[in-house]
CSV table of C-alpha atoms in Angstrom, one decimal:
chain,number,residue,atom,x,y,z
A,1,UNK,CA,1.9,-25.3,3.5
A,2,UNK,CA,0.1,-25.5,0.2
A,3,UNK,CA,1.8,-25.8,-3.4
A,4,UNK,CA,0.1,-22.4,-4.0
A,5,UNK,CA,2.3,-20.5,-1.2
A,6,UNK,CA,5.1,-22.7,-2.0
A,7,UNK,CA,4.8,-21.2,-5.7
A,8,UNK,CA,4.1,-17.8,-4.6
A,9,UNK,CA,7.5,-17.5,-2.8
A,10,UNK,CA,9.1,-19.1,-6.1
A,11,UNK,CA,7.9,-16.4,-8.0
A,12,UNK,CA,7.1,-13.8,-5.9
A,13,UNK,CA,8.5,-10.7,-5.4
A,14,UNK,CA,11.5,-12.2,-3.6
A,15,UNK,CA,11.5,-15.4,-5.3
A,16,UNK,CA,14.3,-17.4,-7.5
A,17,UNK,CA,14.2,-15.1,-10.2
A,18,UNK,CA,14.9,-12.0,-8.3
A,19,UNK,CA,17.6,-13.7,-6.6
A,20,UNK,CA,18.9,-15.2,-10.0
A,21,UNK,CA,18.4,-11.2,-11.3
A,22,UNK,CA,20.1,-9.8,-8.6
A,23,UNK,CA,23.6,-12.0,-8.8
A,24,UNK,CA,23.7,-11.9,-12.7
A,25,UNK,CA,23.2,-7.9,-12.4
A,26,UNK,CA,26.8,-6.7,-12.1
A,27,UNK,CA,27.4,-8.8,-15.0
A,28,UNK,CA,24.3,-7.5,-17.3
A,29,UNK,CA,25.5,-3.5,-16.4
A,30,UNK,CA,28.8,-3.9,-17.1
A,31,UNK,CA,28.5,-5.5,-20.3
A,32,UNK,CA,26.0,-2.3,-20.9
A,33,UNK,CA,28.6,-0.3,-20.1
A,34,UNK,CA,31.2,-2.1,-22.6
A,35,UNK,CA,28.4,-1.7,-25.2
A,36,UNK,CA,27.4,1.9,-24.7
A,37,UNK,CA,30.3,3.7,-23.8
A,38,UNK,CA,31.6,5.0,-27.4
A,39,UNK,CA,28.0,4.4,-28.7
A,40,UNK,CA,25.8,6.5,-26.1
A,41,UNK,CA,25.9,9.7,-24.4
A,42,UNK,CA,24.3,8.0,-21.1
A,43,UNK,CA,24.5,5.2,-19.1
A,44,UNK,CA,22.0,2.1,-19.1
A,45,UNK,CA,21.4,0.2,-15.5
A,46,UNK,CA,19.3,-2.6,-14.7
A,47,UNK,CA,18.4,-2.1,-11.3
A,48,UNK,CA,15.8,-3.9,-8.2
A,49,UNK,CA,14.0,-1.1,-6.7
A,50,UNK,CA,12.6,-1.2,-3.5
A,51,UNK,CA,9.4,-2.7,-4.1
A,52,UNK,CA,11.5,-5.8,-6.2
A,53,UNK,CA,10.7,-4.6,-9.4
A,54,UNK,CA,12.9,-4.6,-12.3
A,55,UNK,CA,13.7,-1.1,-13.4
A,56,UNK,CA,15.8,0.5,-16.6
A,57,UNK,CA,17.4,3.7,-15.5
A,58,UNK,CA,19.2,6.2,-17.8
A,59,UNK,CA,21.9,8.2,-16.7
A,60,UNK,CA,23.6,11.0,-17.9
A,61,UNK,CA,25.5,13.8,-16.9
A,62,UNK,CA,24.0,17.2,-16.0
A,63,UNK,CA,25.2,20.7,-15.3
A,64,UNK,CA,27.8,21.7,-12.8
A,65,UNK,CA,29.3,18.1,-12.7
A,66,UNK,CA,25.8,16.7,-11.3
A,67,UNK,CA,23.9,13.5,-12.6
A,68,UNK,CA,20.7,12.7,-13.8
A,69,UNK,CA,18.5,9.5,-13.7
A,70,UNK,CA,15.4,9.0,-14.9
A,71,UNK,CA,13.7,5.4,-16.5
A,72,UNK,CA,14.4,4.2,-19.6
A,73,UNK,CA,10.6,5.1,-21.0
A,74,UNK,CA,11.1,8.4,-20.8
A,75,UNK,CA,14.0,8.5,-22.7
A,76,UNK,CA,14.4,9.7,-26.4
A,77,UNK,CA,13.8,7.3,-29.2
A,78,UNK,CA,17.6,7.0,-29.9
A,79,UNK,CA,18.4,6.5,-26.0
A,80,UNK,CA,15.2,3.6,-26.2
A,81,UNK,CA,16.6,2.1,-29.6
A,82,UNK,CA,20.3,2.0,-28.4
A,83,UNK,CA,19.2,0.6,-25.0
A,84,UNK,CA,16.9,-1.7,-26.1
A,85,UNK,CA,19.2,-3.5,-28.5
A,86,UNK,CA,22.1,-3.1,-25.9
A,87,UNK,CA,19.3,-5.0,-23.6
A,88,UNK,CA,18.4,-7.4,-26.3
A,89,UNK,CA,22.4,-8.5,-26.9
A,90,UNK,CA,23.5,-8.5,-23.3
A,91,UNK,CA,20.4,-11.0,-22.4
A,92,UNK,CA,21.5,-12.9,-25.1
A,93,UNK,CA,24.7,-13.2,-23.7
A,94,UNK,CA,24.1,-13.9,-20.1
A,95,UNK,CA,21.0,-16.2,-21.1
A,96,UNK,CA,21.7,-20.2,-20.2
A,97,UNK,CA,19.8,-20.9,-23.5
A,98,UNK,CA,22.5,-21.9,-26.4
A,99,UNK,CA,24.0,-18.9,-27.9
A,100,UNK,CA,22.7,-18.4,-31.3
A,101,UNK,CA,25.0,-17.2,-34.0
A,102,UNK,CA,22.4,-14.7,-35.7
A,103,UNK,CA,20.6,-11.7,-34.9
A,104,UNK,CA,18.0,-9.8,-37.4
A,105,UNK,CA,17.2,-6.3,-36.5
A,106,UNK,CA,14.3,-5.2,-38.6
A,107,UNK,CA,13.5,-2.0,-38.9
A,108,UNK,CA,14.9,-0.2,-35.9
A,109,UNK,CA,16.1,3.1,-37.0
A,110,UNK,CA,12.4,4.4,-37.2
A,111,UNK,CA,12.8,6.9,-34.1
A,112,UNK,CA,16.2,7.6,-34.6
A,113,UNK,CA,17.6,11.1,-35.9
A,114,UNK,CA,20.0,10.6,-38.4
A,115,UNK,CA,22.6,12.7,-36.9
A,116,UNK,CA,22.8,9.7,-34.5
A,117,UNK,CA,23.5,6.7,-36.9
A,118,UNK,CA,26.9,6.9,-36.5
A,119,UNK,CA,27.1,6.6,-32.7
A,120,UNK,CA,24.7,3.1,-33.6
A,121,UNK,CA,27.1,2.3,-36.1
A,122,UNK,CA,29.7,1.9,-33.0
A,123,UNK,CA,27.4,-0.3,-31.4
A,124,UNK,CA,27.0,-2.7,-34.2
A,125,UNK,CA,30.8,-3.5,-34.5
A,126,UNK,CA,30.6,-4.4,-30.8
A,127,UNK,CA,27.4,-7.0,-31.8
A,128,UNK,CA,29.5,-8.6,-34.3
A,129,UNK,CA,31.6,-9.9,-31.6
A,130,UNK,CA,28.8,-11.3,-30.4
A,131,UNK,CA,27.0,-12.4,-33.3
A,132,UNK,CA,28.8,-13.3,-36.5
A,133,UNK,CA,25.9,-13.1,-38.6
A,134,UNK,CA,23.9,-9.7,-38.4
A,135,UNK,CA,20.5,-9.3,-40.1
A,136,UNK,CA,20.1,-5.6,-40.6
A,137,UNK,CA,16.8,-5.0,-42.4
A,138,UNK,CA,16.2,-1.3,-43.2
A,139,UNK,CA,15.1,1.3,-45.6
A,140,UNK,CA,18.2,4.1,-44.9
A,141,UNK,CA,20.6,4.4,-47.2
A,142,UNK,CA,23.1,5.4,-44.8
A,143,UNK,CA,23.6,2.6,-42.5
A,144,UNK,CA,24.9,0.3,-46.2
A,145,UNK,CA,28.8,1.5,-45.1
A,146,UNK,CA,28.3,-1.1,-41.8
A,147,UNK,CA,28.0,-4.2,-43.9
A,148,UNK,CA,30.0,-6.5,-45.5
A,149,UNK,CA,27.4,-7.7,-47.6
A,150,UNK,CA,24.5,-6.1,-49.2
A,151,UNK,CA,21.1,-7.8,-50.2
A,152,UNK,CA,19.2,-5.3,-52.0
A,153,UNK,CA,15.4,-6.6,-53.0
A,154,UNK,CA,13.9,-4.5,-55.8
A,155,UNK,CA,10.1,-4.8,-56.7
A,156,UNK,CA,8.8,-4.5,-60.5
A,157,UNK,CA,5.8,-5.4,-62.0
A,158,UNK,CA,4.8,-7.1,-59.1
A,159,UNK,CA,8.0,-9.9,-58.8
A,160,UNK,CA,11.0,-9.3,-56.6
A,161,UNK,CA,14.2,-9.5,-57.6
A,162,UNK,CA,17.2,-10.4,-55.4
A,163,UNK,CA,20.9,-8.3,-55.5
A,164,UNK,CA,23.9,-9.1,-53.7
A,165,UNK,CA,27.0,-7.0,-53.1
């Protein structure tokens, strides 16, 4: 055989990583479940369809007791931001690259209604079991009751000045 098919069944659709994918699964849903259950209204699951490809399904619960699943980019901007930093934590977490005690979150509220903050507010006490030292960069006032500590930088005539509660 050439190196070329060798590599192509690597990293091919049934290759290492999909094999790798498939055993850590359990583990990736289920700390998305332990993450989103008092945070989100739905369900998050990583999932190899039946062409190998990775999918992100949403599920919630629908009338008369039935379910509904549909893929995560079709999904409200609070069900995308919530999954997407549930995603970004749980990778973290079941990553074989050292564990890094800091994560910075920049801007993330930007397609989320404010009636929703306080379900996100739930999710970030469960990230700082994960990660003692969270970054939280945003403009909304009402996330400042999450923190422990608050660097406020104010701008005037043209030099930045640096507060911290």
């Amino acid at each position: 055989k050439t190196i070329f098919e060798i590599y192509q069944r690597m990293v091919g659709k049934n290759g290492i990583l999909k094999m790798v994918m498939k055993s850590v699964m359990p583990m990736i849903n289920s700390e998305l479940d332990r993450l989103l259950i008092d945070t989100a209204p739905f369900k998050l699951e990583v999932e190899i369809n039946d062409k190998k490809e990775v999918e992100f399904t949403v599920i919630k619960n629908g009338d008369n007791d039935g379910v509904i699943r549909y893929p995560l980019n079709e999904c409200s901007g609070f069900e995308k931001t919530v999954s997407s930093l549930a995603l970004r934590c749980v990778m973290t977490k079941v990553s074989c690259l050292p564990k890094p005690n800091i994560v910075v979150f920049d801007e993330v509220f930007g397609k989320v209604a404010n009636s929703n903050l306080e379900l996100i507010g739930n999710f970030f006490q469960k990230c700082s079991e994960m990660f003692p030292n969270i970054f939280l960069i945003t403009h909304n006032e009402m996330v400042k009751d999450w923190s422990n500590k608050i660097l406020t930088i104010n701008k005037s005539n043209n030099v930045s000045s640096l507060l911290l509660k």
